[in-house]
Coordinates of C-alpha atoms in Angstrom, one line a residue:
Chain W
M169 CA 37.5 83.5 53.8
N170 CA 37.8 81.1 51.0
S171 CA 37.4 77.5 52.0
F172 CA 38.0 78.0 55.7
Q173 CA 36.1 75.0 56.8
S174 CA 37.5 74.4 60.3
P175 CA 35.0 72.3 62.1
Q176 CA 35.1 74.8 64.9
F177 CA 33.2 77.2 62.7
A178 CA 30.5 74.6 62.1
A179 CA 29.7 74.9 65.8
G180 CA 28.0 78.2 64.9
G181 CA 26.2 80.3 67.4
Q182 CA 27.3 78.3 70.4
A183 CA 30.9 78.9 69.6
N184 CA 33.0 80.6 72.3
A185 CA 35.0 83.7 71.4
I186 CA 38.2 81.7 71.1
L187 CA 36.9 79.9 68.1
M188 CA 36.3 83.0 66.2
G189 CA 39.8 84.4 66.5
Q190 CA 38.6 87.7 67.7
A191 CA 39.4 89.5 70.9
A192 CA 36.1 89.4 72.6
E193 CA 35.3 87.6 75.8
Q194 CA 31.7 86.7 75.0
P195 CA 30.5 84.4 72.2
E196 CA 30.0 86.3 69.0
R197 CA 26.4 87.2 69.2
V198 CA 23.8 86.0 66.7
Y199 CA 21.3 88.7 66.1
R200 CA 17.9 87.6 65.1
P201 CA 15.7 90.3 63.6
L202 CA 12.4 90.8 65.3
V203 CA 10.5 90.0 62.1
E204 CA 12.0 87.1 60.2
S205 CA 9.3 86.5 57.7
P206 CA 7.6 89.4 55.9
R207 CA 4.3 87.6 56.4
P208 CA 3.7 86.0 59.8
Q209 CA 1.4 83.1 59.7
A210 CA -1.4 84.8 61.6
G211 CA -2.4 88.4 62.2
F212 CA -1.4 91.5 60.3
P213 CA 2.0 91.7 58.6
S214 CA 4.4 94.0 60.5
P215 CA 4.6 97.4 58.9
A216 CA 8.4 97.3 59.8
A217 CA 9.1 94.1 57.9
D218 CA 10.8 95.8 55.0
Y219 CA 12.9 98.0 57.1
V220 CA 14.7 95.6 59.4
E221 CA 18.4 96.2 59.6
Q222 CA 21.3 94.8 61.6
P223 CA 21.8 96.4 65.0
L224 CA 24.9 98.6 65.2
D225 CA 28.1 96.6 66.0
L226 CA 31.0 98.5 67.5
N227 CA 33.4 96.0 65.9
E228 CA 32.6 97.7 62.6
L229 CA 34.1 100.9 63.9
L230 CA 37.0 99.5 65.8
V231 CA 38.1 96.4 64.0
R232 CA 39.0 97.0 60.4
N233 CA 41.1 93.9 60.0
P234 CA 40.1 91.2 62.6
P235 CA 43.0 88.8 62.4
A236 CA 45.5 91.6 62.8
T237 CA 43.7 93.5 65.6
F238 CA 44.5 93.2 69.2
F239 CA 43.3 95.1 72.3
A240 CA 45.4 96.5 75.1
R241 CA 44.8 98.3 78.4
V242 CA 46.3 101.8 78.9
C243 CA 48.1 102.3 82.1
G244 CA 49.2 105.9 82.9
Y245 CA 48.7 109.4 81.7
S246 CA 51.4 109.9 79.0
L247 CA 48.9 110.5 76.2
V248 CA 46.2 112.6 77.9
D249 CA 46.7 115.4 75.4
R250 CA 45.7 112.9 72.7
A251 CA 42.6 112.0 74.8
I252 CA 43.9 108.6 75.7
L253 CA 43.4 108.1 79.5
N254 CA 44.5 105.7 82.2
G255 CA 42.3 102.6 82.1
D256 CA 41.2 103.0 78.4
I257 CA 41.1 100.0 76.1
V258 CA 42.7 100.6 72.8
S259 CA 42.4 98.7 69.6
V260 CA 45.7 98.0 67.9
D261 CA 46.0 97.1 64.2
R262 CA 49.3 95.4 63.3
S263 CA 48.6 95.5 59.6
I264 CA 48.8 99.3 59.3
D265 CA 52.2 100.7 58.6
P266 CA 53.4 102.9 61.5
T267 CA 54.1 106.4 60.3
F268 CA 55.2 109.5 62.2
G269 CA 52.4 111.2 64.1
K270 CA 50.4 108.0 64.7
V271 CA 49.8 106.6 68.2
V272 CA 51.5 103.2 68.4
V273 CA 52.0 100.3 70.8
A274 CA 55.7 99.5 70.8
T275 CA 58.1 97.4 72.9
A276 CA 61.5 98.7 73.9
D277 CA 63.9 96.7 76.1
G278 CA 61.2 94.5 77.5
D279 CA 58.7 97.1 78.3
I280 CA 55.5 97.8 76.4
Y281 CA 54.5 101.4 75.6
I282 CA 51.7 103.3 74.0
K283 CA 53.2 106.5 72.6
E284 CA 53.1 108.8 69.6
L285 CA 55.7 107.8 67.0
G286 CA 57.6 111.0 66.3
K287 CA 61.1 112.5 66.0
V288 CA 63.4 114.2 68.5
N289 CA 66.2 116.1 66.7
G290 CA 65.5 114.0 63.6
R291 CA 65.8 110.7 65.4
P292 CA 62.7 108.4 65.6
A293 CA 61.3 108.3 69.1
L294 CA 58.3 107.3 71.2
I295 CA 56.9 110.6 72.4
S296 CA 54.4 111.2 75.3
R297 CA 51.7 113.9 75.0
N298 CA 51.2 115.3 78.4
E299 CA 52.2 119.0 78.4
K300 CA 51.4 119.5 82.1
H301 CA 53.8 116.8 83.3
A302 CA 56.2 116.7 80.3
H303 CA 59.2 116.2 82.6
T304 CA 57.7 112.9 83.9
Y305 CA 57.5 111.4 80.4
P306 CA 60.8 111.9 78.6
P307 CA 60.8 110.7 75.0
I308 CA 62.3 107.2 74.3
I309 CA 64.8 107.6 71.5
L310 CA 64.6 104.4 69.5
D311 CA 68.2 104.2 68.4
E312 CA 69.2 104.4 72.1
V313 CA 67.4 101.3 73.2
Q314 CA 68.9 97.8 72.5
D315 CA 65.8 96.2 71.2
Y316 CA 62.5 97.6 70.1
E317 CA 59.6 96.7 67.9
I318 CA 56.5 98.7 66.8
F319 CA 53.8 96.3 67.8
G320 CA 51.0 98.0 66.0
V321 CA 49.1 101.2 65.2
V322 CA 46.3 102.3 67.6
T323 CA 43.1 102.7 65.7
G324 CA 40.5 103.4 68.4
V325 CA 39.8 104.0 72.1
V326 CA 37.1 102.3 74.2
R327 CA 36.1 103.9 77.4
T328 CA 33.2 103.1 79.7
L329 CA 32.1 105.8 82.1
Chain I
M62 CA 50.3 70.2 37.7
P63 CA 48.9 70.6 41.2
L64 CA 51.0 72.6 43.7
F65 CA 50.5 72.3 47.4
A66 CA 52.0 74.3 50.2
L67 CA 52.4 73.3 53.8
A68 CA 52.7 76.4 56.1
D69 CA 53.4 76.0 59.8
V70 CA 54.4 78.2 62.7
N71 CA 57.9 77.8 64.1
N72 CA 57.8 76.8 67.8
F73 CA 54.2 77.7 67.8
Y74 CA 53.4 77.8 71.6
A75 CA 56.6 79.5 72.6
S76 CA 56.3 82.0 69.7
C77 CA 52.8 83.0 70.8
E78 CA 54.0 83.7 74.3
K79 CA 56.8 86.0 73.0
V80 CA 54.4 88.1 70.9
F81 CA 52.8 89.4 74.1
D82 CA 55.7 89.5 76.5
P83 CA 58.8 91.3 75.2
K84 CA 60.7 90.2 78.3
L85 CA 60.7 86.7 76.9
R86 CA 62.3 87.6 73.6
G87 CA 65.8 86.4 73.2
K88 CA 65.4 84.1 76.2
P89 CA 65.1 80.3 76.5
V90 CA 61.4 79.6 76.9
V91 CA 59.7 76.3 77.2
V92 CA 56.0 75.6 77.4
L93 CA 54.9 72.7 79.5
S94 CA 52.1 70.2 78.9
N95 CA 48.8 70.2 80.8
N96 CA 49.6 69.8 84.5
D97 CA 53.1 71.2 83.9
G98 CA 54.3 67.7 83.2
C99 CA 56.8 67.9 80.4
V100 CA 58.2 70.2 77.7
V101 CA 55.9 70.5 74.7
A102 CA 57.4 73.5 73.0
R103 CA 60.8 75.2 73.0
S104 CA 62.0 78.6 71.8
P105 CA 65.1 78.5 69.5
E106 CA 67.1 79.6 72.5
A107 CA 65.9 76.7 74.6
K108 CA 66.6 74.3 71.7
A109 CA 70.1 75.7 71.6
L110 CA 70.6 74.7 75.3
G111 CA 69.9 71.1 74.2
I112 CA 66.5 70.9 75.9
G113 CA 64.7 68.0 74.3
M114 CA 61.0 67.6 73.4
A115 CA 58.8 65.7 75.9
V116 CA 61.4 65.9 78.7
P117 CA 59.7 65.9 82.2
W118 CA 60.2 69.4 83.6
H119 CA 61.0 68.3 87.1
E120 CA 64.1 66.5 85.7
L121 CA 65.3 69.8 84.1
K122 CA 64.4 72.7 86.2
D123 CA 67.3 72.5 88.7
G124 CA 70.0 72.0 86.2
L125 CA 69.0 74.8 83.9
P126 CA 68.8 78.2 85.6
G127 CA 67.5 81.0 83.4
V128 CA 65.1 78.8 81.4
I129 CA 61.6 80.3 81.6
A130 CA 59.0 77.6 81.9
L131 CA 55.4 78.5 81.2
S132 CA 52.2 76.5 81.7
S133 CA 50.3 75.9 78.4
N134 CA 47.8 78.6 77.6
Y135 CA 45.7 76.8 75.0
T136 CA 43.1 79.6 75.0
L137 CA 45.8 82.0 73.6
Y138 CA 47.2 79.4 71.2
A139 CA 43.8 78.6 69.8
D140 CA 43.0 82.3 69.1
M141 CA 46.4 82.8 67.5
S142 CA 46.0 79.7 65.5
N143 CA 42.6 80.9 64.2
R144 CA 44.3 84.2 63.1
V145 CA 47.1 82.4 61.3
M146 CA 44.7 80.1 59.5
R147 CA 42.4 83.0 58.5
I148 CA 45.3 85.1 57.2
L149 CA 46.7 82.3 55.1
G150 CA 43.3 81.1 53.9
D151 CA 42.5 84.5 52.6
M152 CA 45.7 84.4 50.4
V153 CA 44.9 81.2 48.5
P154 CA 42.0 79.5 46.7
A155 CA 41.7 76.5 49.0
Q156 CA 42.9 75.6 52.5
E157 CA 42.9 72.6 54.7
I158 CA 43.7 73.2 58.4
Y159 CA 45.7 70.2 59.4
S160 CA 46.6 70.9 63.0
I161 CA 46.7 73.9 65.4
D162 CA 49.8 75.2 63.7
E163 CA 49.9 73.6 60.3
T164 CA 47.8 74.2 57.2
F165 CA 47.9 72.8 53.6
L166 CA 47.2 75.4 50.9
D167 CA 46.3 74.9 47.3
L168 CA 48.7 76.9 45.1
T169 CA 47.8 75.2 41.8
G170 CA 48.1 77.7 38.9
I171 CA 49.8 80.4 40.9
K172 CA 52.5 82.0 38.8
R173 CA 55.2 82.8 41.3
P174 CA 54.6 80.5 44.3
D175 CA 57.9 81.5 45.9
E176 CA 56.9 85.1 46.0
L177 CA 53.5 84.2 47.5
G178 CA 55.3 82.1 50.1
H179 CA 57.5 85.0 51.1
A180 CA 54.4 87.3 51.1
M181 CA 52.6 84.8 53.5
K182 CA 55.6 84.7 55.8
A183 CA 55.9 88.5 55.8
R184 CA 52.1 89.1 56.4
V185 CA 51.9 86.6 59.3
A186 CA 55.0 88.2 60.8
Q187 CA 53.6 91.7 60.6
W188 CA 49.9 91.0 61.4
I189 CA 50.3 88.7 64.4
G190 CA 54.1 88.6 65.0
L191 CA 54.5 84.8 64.5
P192 CA 57.3 83.2 62.4
I193 CA 56.2 80.7 59.8
C194 CA 57.8 78.4 57.3
V195 CA 56.3 77.5 53.9
G196 CA 57.2 74.3 51.9
M197 CA 55.9 73.6 48.5
G198 CA 55.6 70.5 46.3
S199 CA 53.5 68.8 43.7
T200 CA 52.0 66.5 46.4
K201 CA 51.2 67.0 50.0
T202 CA 53.9 64.6 51.0
R203 CA 56.5 66.6 48.9
A204 CA 55.2 69.9 50.4
K205 CA 55.8 68.4 53.8
I206 CA 59.4 67.5 53.0
S207 CA 59.8 71.1 51.5
N208 CA 58.6 72.5 54.8
H209 CA 61.2 70.5 56.7
V210 CA 63.9 71.9 54.4
A211 CA 62.5 75.4 54.8
K212 CA 62.7 75.0 58.6
K213 CA 66.1 73.3 58.9
Q214 CA 68.1 75.2 56.2
P215 CA 68.1 78.9 57.0
Q216 CA 69.6 79.9 53.6
Y217 CA 66.1 79.5 52.1
G218 CA 64.6 82.2 54.3
G219 CA 61.8 80.0 55.5
V220 CA 60.3 79.3 52.1
F221 CA 61.2 76.3 49.9
D222 CA 59.8 74.7 46.8
L223 CA 61.0 71.2 45.9
E224 CA 59.8 71.6 42.4
T225 CA 62.3 74.3 41.5
L226 CA 65.2 71.8 41.8
T227 CA 66.8 69.9 38.9
P228 CA 66.6 66.1 39.3
P229 CA 70.2 65.8 40.4
Q230 CA 69.7 68.6 43.0
E231 CA 66.6 66.8 44.2
D232 CA 68.4 63.5 44.5
A233 CA 71.2 65.2 46.6
L234 CA 68.7 67.0 48.9
L235 CA 66.5 63.9 49.5
T236 CA 69.6 61.8 50.2
S237 CA 70.5 64.1 53.0
I238 CA 67.2 63.7 54.8
D239 CA 66.4 60.7 57.0
V240 CA 63.4 58.5 55.9
G241 CA 61.8 59.1 59.3
E242 CA 61.1 62.7 58.3
V243 CA 58.6 61.6 55.7
W244 CA 55.0 62.4 56.5
G245 CA 53.2 59.2 57.8
V246 CA 56.4 57.3 58.4
G247 CA 56.5 56.8 62.1
S248 CA 59.5 55.6 64.1
R249 CA 58.4 51.9 63.9
I250 CA 58.0 51.9 60.1
A251 CA 61.2 53.9 59.8
K252 CA 63.1 51.2 61.7
R253 CA 61.7 48.5 59.5
L254 CA 62.6 50.5 56.4
R255 CA 66.1 51.0 57.5
G256 CA 66.3 47.2 57.9
M257 CA 65.5 47.0 54.2
A258 CA 68.3 49.5 53.4
I259 CA 65.8 52.3 52.8
E260 CA 67.4 55.0 54.9
T261 CA 66.8 58.3 53.2
V262 CA 63.9 60.1 51.6
K263 CA 65.4 59.4 48.2
D264 CA 65.6 55.7 49.0
L265 CA 61.9 55.7 49.8
R266 CA 61.0 57.8 46.8
D267 CA 62.8 55.3 44.6
A268 CA 61.2 52.2 46.3
D269 CA 58.7 50.1 44.4
P270 CA 55.2 51.1 45.6
K271 CA 53.9 47.5 45.1
V272 CA 56.6 46.1 47.4
M273 CA 55.7 48.8 50.0
Q274 CA 52.1 47.8 49.8
D275 CA 53.0 44.1 50.3
Q276 CA 55.4 44.7 53.1
F277 CA 53.6 47.5 54.9
S278 CA 50.3 49.0 53.8
V279 CA 48.4 50.9 51.1
V280 CA 49.2 54.0 53.2
L281 CA 52.9 53.6 52.6
E282 CA 52.3 52.7 49.0
R283 CA 50.5 56.0 48.6
T284 CA 53.3 57.8 50.4
V285 CA 55.8 56.4 47.9
K286 CA 53.7 57.5 45.0
E287 CA 53.3 60.9 46.5
L288 CA 57.1 61.2 46.9
K289 CA 57.5 60.3 43.2
G290 CA 55.2 63.2 42.4
T291 CA 51.8 61.6 41.8
S292 CA 49.3 63.4 43.9
C293 CA 47.1 60.9 45.8
L294 CA 45.9 63.0 48.7
E295 CA 43.5 65.8 47.9
L296 CA 43.3 68.8 50.2
E297 CA 40.6 67.3 52.5
E298 CA 41.3 63.6 52.1
V299 CA 43.4 63.0 55.1
Y300 CA 41.4 65.3 57.3
P301 CA 37.8 65.8 56.2
P302 CA 36.9 69.2 57.7
K303 CA 33.2 68.4 58.5
Q304 CA 33.9 65.1 60.1
Q305 CA 33.0 65.1 63.8
I306 CA 31.4 62.9 66.5
M307 CA 28.8 64.5 68.7
C308 CA 27.3 63.2 71.9
S309 CA 24.9 65.4 73.7
H310 CA 21.6 65.0 75.5
S311 CA 18.9 67.1 77.2
F312 CA 18.7 66.2 80.9
G313 CA 15.5 64.7 82.4
R314 CA 15.4 67.6 84.7
D315 CA 17.3 70.9 84.8
I316 CA 20.5 70.5 86.8
S317 CA 22.6 73.2 88.5
E318 CA 25.3 71.4 90.3
F319 CA 28.8 71.3 88.9
Q320 CA 29.2 67.7 90.0
D321 CA 26.1 66.6 88.1
L322 CA 27.2 68.3 84.9
R323 CA 30.6 66.7 85.3
E324 CA 29.1 63.2 85.5
A325 CA 26.9 63.8 82.5
L326 CA 29.8 65.1 80.4
S327 CA 31.9 62.3 81.6
T328 CA 29.4 59.8 80.3
Y329 CA 29.0 61.6 77.0
T330 CA 32.7 61.7 76.5
A331 CA 32.9 58.0 77.1
R332 CA 30.2 57.4 74.5
A333 CA 31.8 59.7 71.9
C334 CA 35.2 58.0 72.4
E335 CA 33.6 54.6 71.9
K336 CA 32.2 55.8 68.6
L337 CA 35.6 57.2 67.7
R338 CA 37.4 54.0 68.4
A339 CA 34.8 52.0 66.6
Q340 CA 35.5 53.9 63.4
Q341 CA 39.3 53.7 64.0
H342 CA 39.8 57.4 64.3
M343 CA 41.7 59.8 66.6
A344 CA 40.5 63.3 67.5
G345 CA 42.6 66.5 67.6
A346 CA 40.2 68.7 69.4
V347 CA 37.1 68.6 71.6
Y348 CA 34.3 71.0 71.8
T349 CA 32.3 71.1 75.1
F350 CA 29.1 73.0 75.6
I351 CA 26.4 73.5 78.2
H352 CA 23.2 75.5 78.0
T353 CA 20.1 76.4 79.9
N354 CA 16.5 75.9 78.6
P355 CA 15.7 78.9 76.4
F356 CA 12.0 78.1 76.6
K357 CA 11.9 78.6 80.4
K358 CA 11.9 81.8 82.3
G359 CA 15.0 82.7 84.3
P360 CA 18.6 83.6 83.6
Q361 CA 20.0 82.0 80.4
L362 CA 23.4 80.8 79.6
S363 CA 24.8 79.1 76.5
R364 CA 28.5 78.5 76.4
G365 CA 30.9 76.4 74.5
I366 CA 34.7 76.0 74.2
T367 CA 37.0 74.2 71.9
L368 CA 40.2 72.7 73.3
P369 CA 42.9 71.3 71.1
L370 CA 44.1 68.0 72.4
G371 CA 47.8 68.0 72.9
D372 CA 48.2 65.1 70.5
Q373 CA 45.7 63.1 68.4
T374 CA 44.1 60.6 70.7
D375 CA 41.3 58.2 71.1
D376 CA 41.8 57.7 74.8
T377 CA 38.7 58.2 77.0
L378 CA 40.8 59.2 80.0
T379 CA 42.8 61.8 78.2
I380 CA 39.8 63.4 76.4
S381 CA 37.8 63.3 79.7
K382 CA 40.5 65.5 81.3
Y383 CA 40.1 68.1 78.6
V384 CA 36.3 68.0 78.8
Q385 CA 36.4 68.5 82.6
N386 CA 38.8 71.3 82.2
A387 CA 36.5 72.9 79.7
L388 CA 33.6 72.5 82.0
R389 CA 35.5 74.3 84.7
A390 CA 35.9 77.2 82.4
L391 CA 32.3 77.2 81.2
Y392 CA 30.4 76.6 84.4
F393 CA 28.7 79.3 86.3
P394 CA 26.7 78.5 89.4
G395 CA 23.1 79.7 89.7
Y396 CA 21.8 78.6 86.3
R397 CA 19.5 75.7 85.5
Y398 CA 21.2 73.7 82.8
K399 CA 19.1 71.8 80.4
K400 CA 21.6 70.3 78.0
A401 CA 25.3 69.5 77.7
G402 CA 27.5 67.8 75.2
V403 CA 30.8 67.1 73.6
M404 CA 31.9 67.0 70.0
L405 CA 35.1 65.4 68.9
M406 CA 36.7 67.2 66.0
E407 CA 39.7 67.1 63.7
L408 CA 39.3 63.4 63.2
R409 CA 41.9 61.5 61.4
P410 CA 42.4 57.8 60.7
K411 CA 44.3 56.2 63.4
E412 CA 47.1 55.0 61.1
M413 CA 47.9 58.6 60.3
R414 CA 48.7 59.5 63.8
Q415 CA 51.6 61.9 64.0
T416 CA 54.8 60.3 65.4
A417 CA 56.0 63.2 67.6
L418 CA 54.2 61.9 70.7
F419 CA 55.1 62.9 74.2
D420 CA 53.8 59.7 75.7
D421 CA 55.8 56.6 75.9
P422 CA 54.6 53.8 73.6
A423 CA 54.2 51.2 76.3
R424 CA 51.8 53.4 78.2
L425 CA 49.9 54.2 75.0
K426 CA 49.6 50.5 74.3
K427 CA 48.3 49.8 77.8
R428 CA 45.7 52.6 77.3
D429 CA 44.7 51.1 74.0
E430 CA 44.2 47.7 75.6
L431 CA 42.3 49.2 78.5
N432 CA 40.0 51.1 76.0
K433 CA 39.5 47.9 74.0
A434 CA 38.5 45.9 77.0
L435 CA 36.1 48.7 78.0
D436 CA 34.5 48.7 74.5
T437 CA 34.2 44.9 74.5
L438 CA 32.5 44.8 77.8
N439 CA 30.1 47.6 77.0
L440 CA 29.3 46.0 73.6
E441 CA 28.5 42.7 75.3
Y442 CA 26.7 43.9 78.3
G443 CA 25.2 47.1 77.1
L444 CA 26.5 50.7 77.0
G445 CA 27.7 52.1 80.3
T446 CA 28.3 48.7 81.9
V447 CA 31.8 49.8 82.7
S448 CA 33.1 53.3 82.7
F449 CA 35.8 55.4 84.1
G450 CA 35.3 57.1 87.4
V451 CA 35.0 60.8 87.4
T452 CA 38.4 62.1 88.4
K453 CA 38.5 63.9 91.6
G454 CA 41.0 66.5 92.7
R455 CA 39.7 69.7 91.1
K456 CA 42.2 71.6 93.3
N457 CA 45.1 69.7 92.0
W458 CA 44.4 70.5 88.5
K459 CA 44.5 74.2 89.1
M460 CA 47.5 74.0 91.3
R461 CA 49.5 72.3 88.5
Q462 CA 49.1 75.3 86.1
L463 CA 51.6 77.3 88.1
N464 CA 52.9 79.7 85.5
K465 CA 50.1 80.4 83.1
T466 CA 50.2 83.6 81.1
P467 CA 47.2 85.9 80.6
R468 CA 44.6 85.1 78.0
Y469 CA 45.6 88.3 76.2
T470 CA 43.2 88.0 73.3
T471 CA 40.0 86.5 74.8
R472 CA 39.6 88.2 78.2
W473 CA 39.0 91.8 78.9
S474 CA 40.7 91.3 82.3
D475 CA 43.8 89.8 80.7
L476 CA 44.6 92.5 78.1
M477 CA 48.2 93.4 77.4
R478 CA 49.1 96.4 79.5
V479 CA 50.7 99.4 77.8
H480 CA 52.4 102.3 79.5

């Protein structure tokens, strides 16, 4: 970010998530390594001082492009064959171009779907992946709906057990 | 030659709502001010129905079936604003965030500014689903005029550069725009200008800066120079990004009660507002925070939140309301709080106040007088001699946000549901 100098950002570690523009409820955490100075003022220097690294951050895996990434909650079982289950949280990146075969979030006639972008008889469609209950989830042929939009491409799934 | 762009989001609040709820698309949507008082944003469909800005909602709702009225969801708007600003800021060398939905950008030296403008528009549309307009000019004031043209004249596709016109074309265009549309020319000044036969942007551009200084102020003189193409306002000059007023204290003893925090913050807000008025500024946002004592044992909490103020204001009562609303969002019982504070941000000189106010001028003037009296008393008899009462009626506040949409981007519990 070039000269992004909004005063909000000056608030630093106390800032709430809404300041940071990211979809996280908690304030962005500030990690302080256990050993900040290679030579503490008293006692022996820590043997780990040269090996301190940042803790793992799941955002690195899930959020490739923060301003374009949103999260959504999955309701239903239409993508169980793609290992996306009811109640999962998915990360959705709007900056990725949707191509056939990708799982996308899309709106069609006022409803919001998570489906695989595919083709039915050569026509673009939102396709469910649940072989056991295939009849429950017929494909949505996009040129048959009045109004649709591909919201974004699903890039990850978060599931707590 | 310098080149500035002003990018802003069309119908920002209403557009944010439409991103997350496809059922709103194509429908007339209005967003109401805090407490569901009056209309502060309208979707194009609502504008087409003739719904005006700042109209009290209770006057409208019965006559206009089918209009969807939403309570303002500033949490969502602030998050979407940060995304827009970040996307645009990454595309240019320098940026000044002017308001929740407007940003000035430095395009100096860029070879095809119109292409960049369209790229910005396309990127914001794809990445976050919001429509923007981009206006460009050799000064900030000219960029602002260009933005007006980009918004009002659809043939330009939302991107317009005043500097691409020939002088006669520019004259014709600026003749067609009312002088009141010029940045910094409020309705009062516009009225006086019209009395001097300065009715269009072209008239003002061709006015004598010296005369404008004599008759009005250095601010208007600068505006005229800027319209002529002499850049007087740097990116940060109007709105220094670091400028802020902070008022916070550690408490004598740890406190846990909501009521105590509320009183403390109320006092700090009053102090901060006094400082604000003393330096003749208005604030655009307020940051409120509370935290426990990190050096003591026990559960720890440190939370803060920024709320954009609906309009630039220096009014203690108005800002107090936002701070108290913030506290309600921040406060958790069962913690021992050590410190709390408020920080006023997005400060601008009072004379630069935007004219699109939703308050009636008489009421504002009364508030100004009230605040002035308060400051005088406190100056003479010591700080805190007179203060506003802490407003009661917590329940009322909540009740009046009847139709608030989920905080889709900041709460795990509020995520968009996909089927």
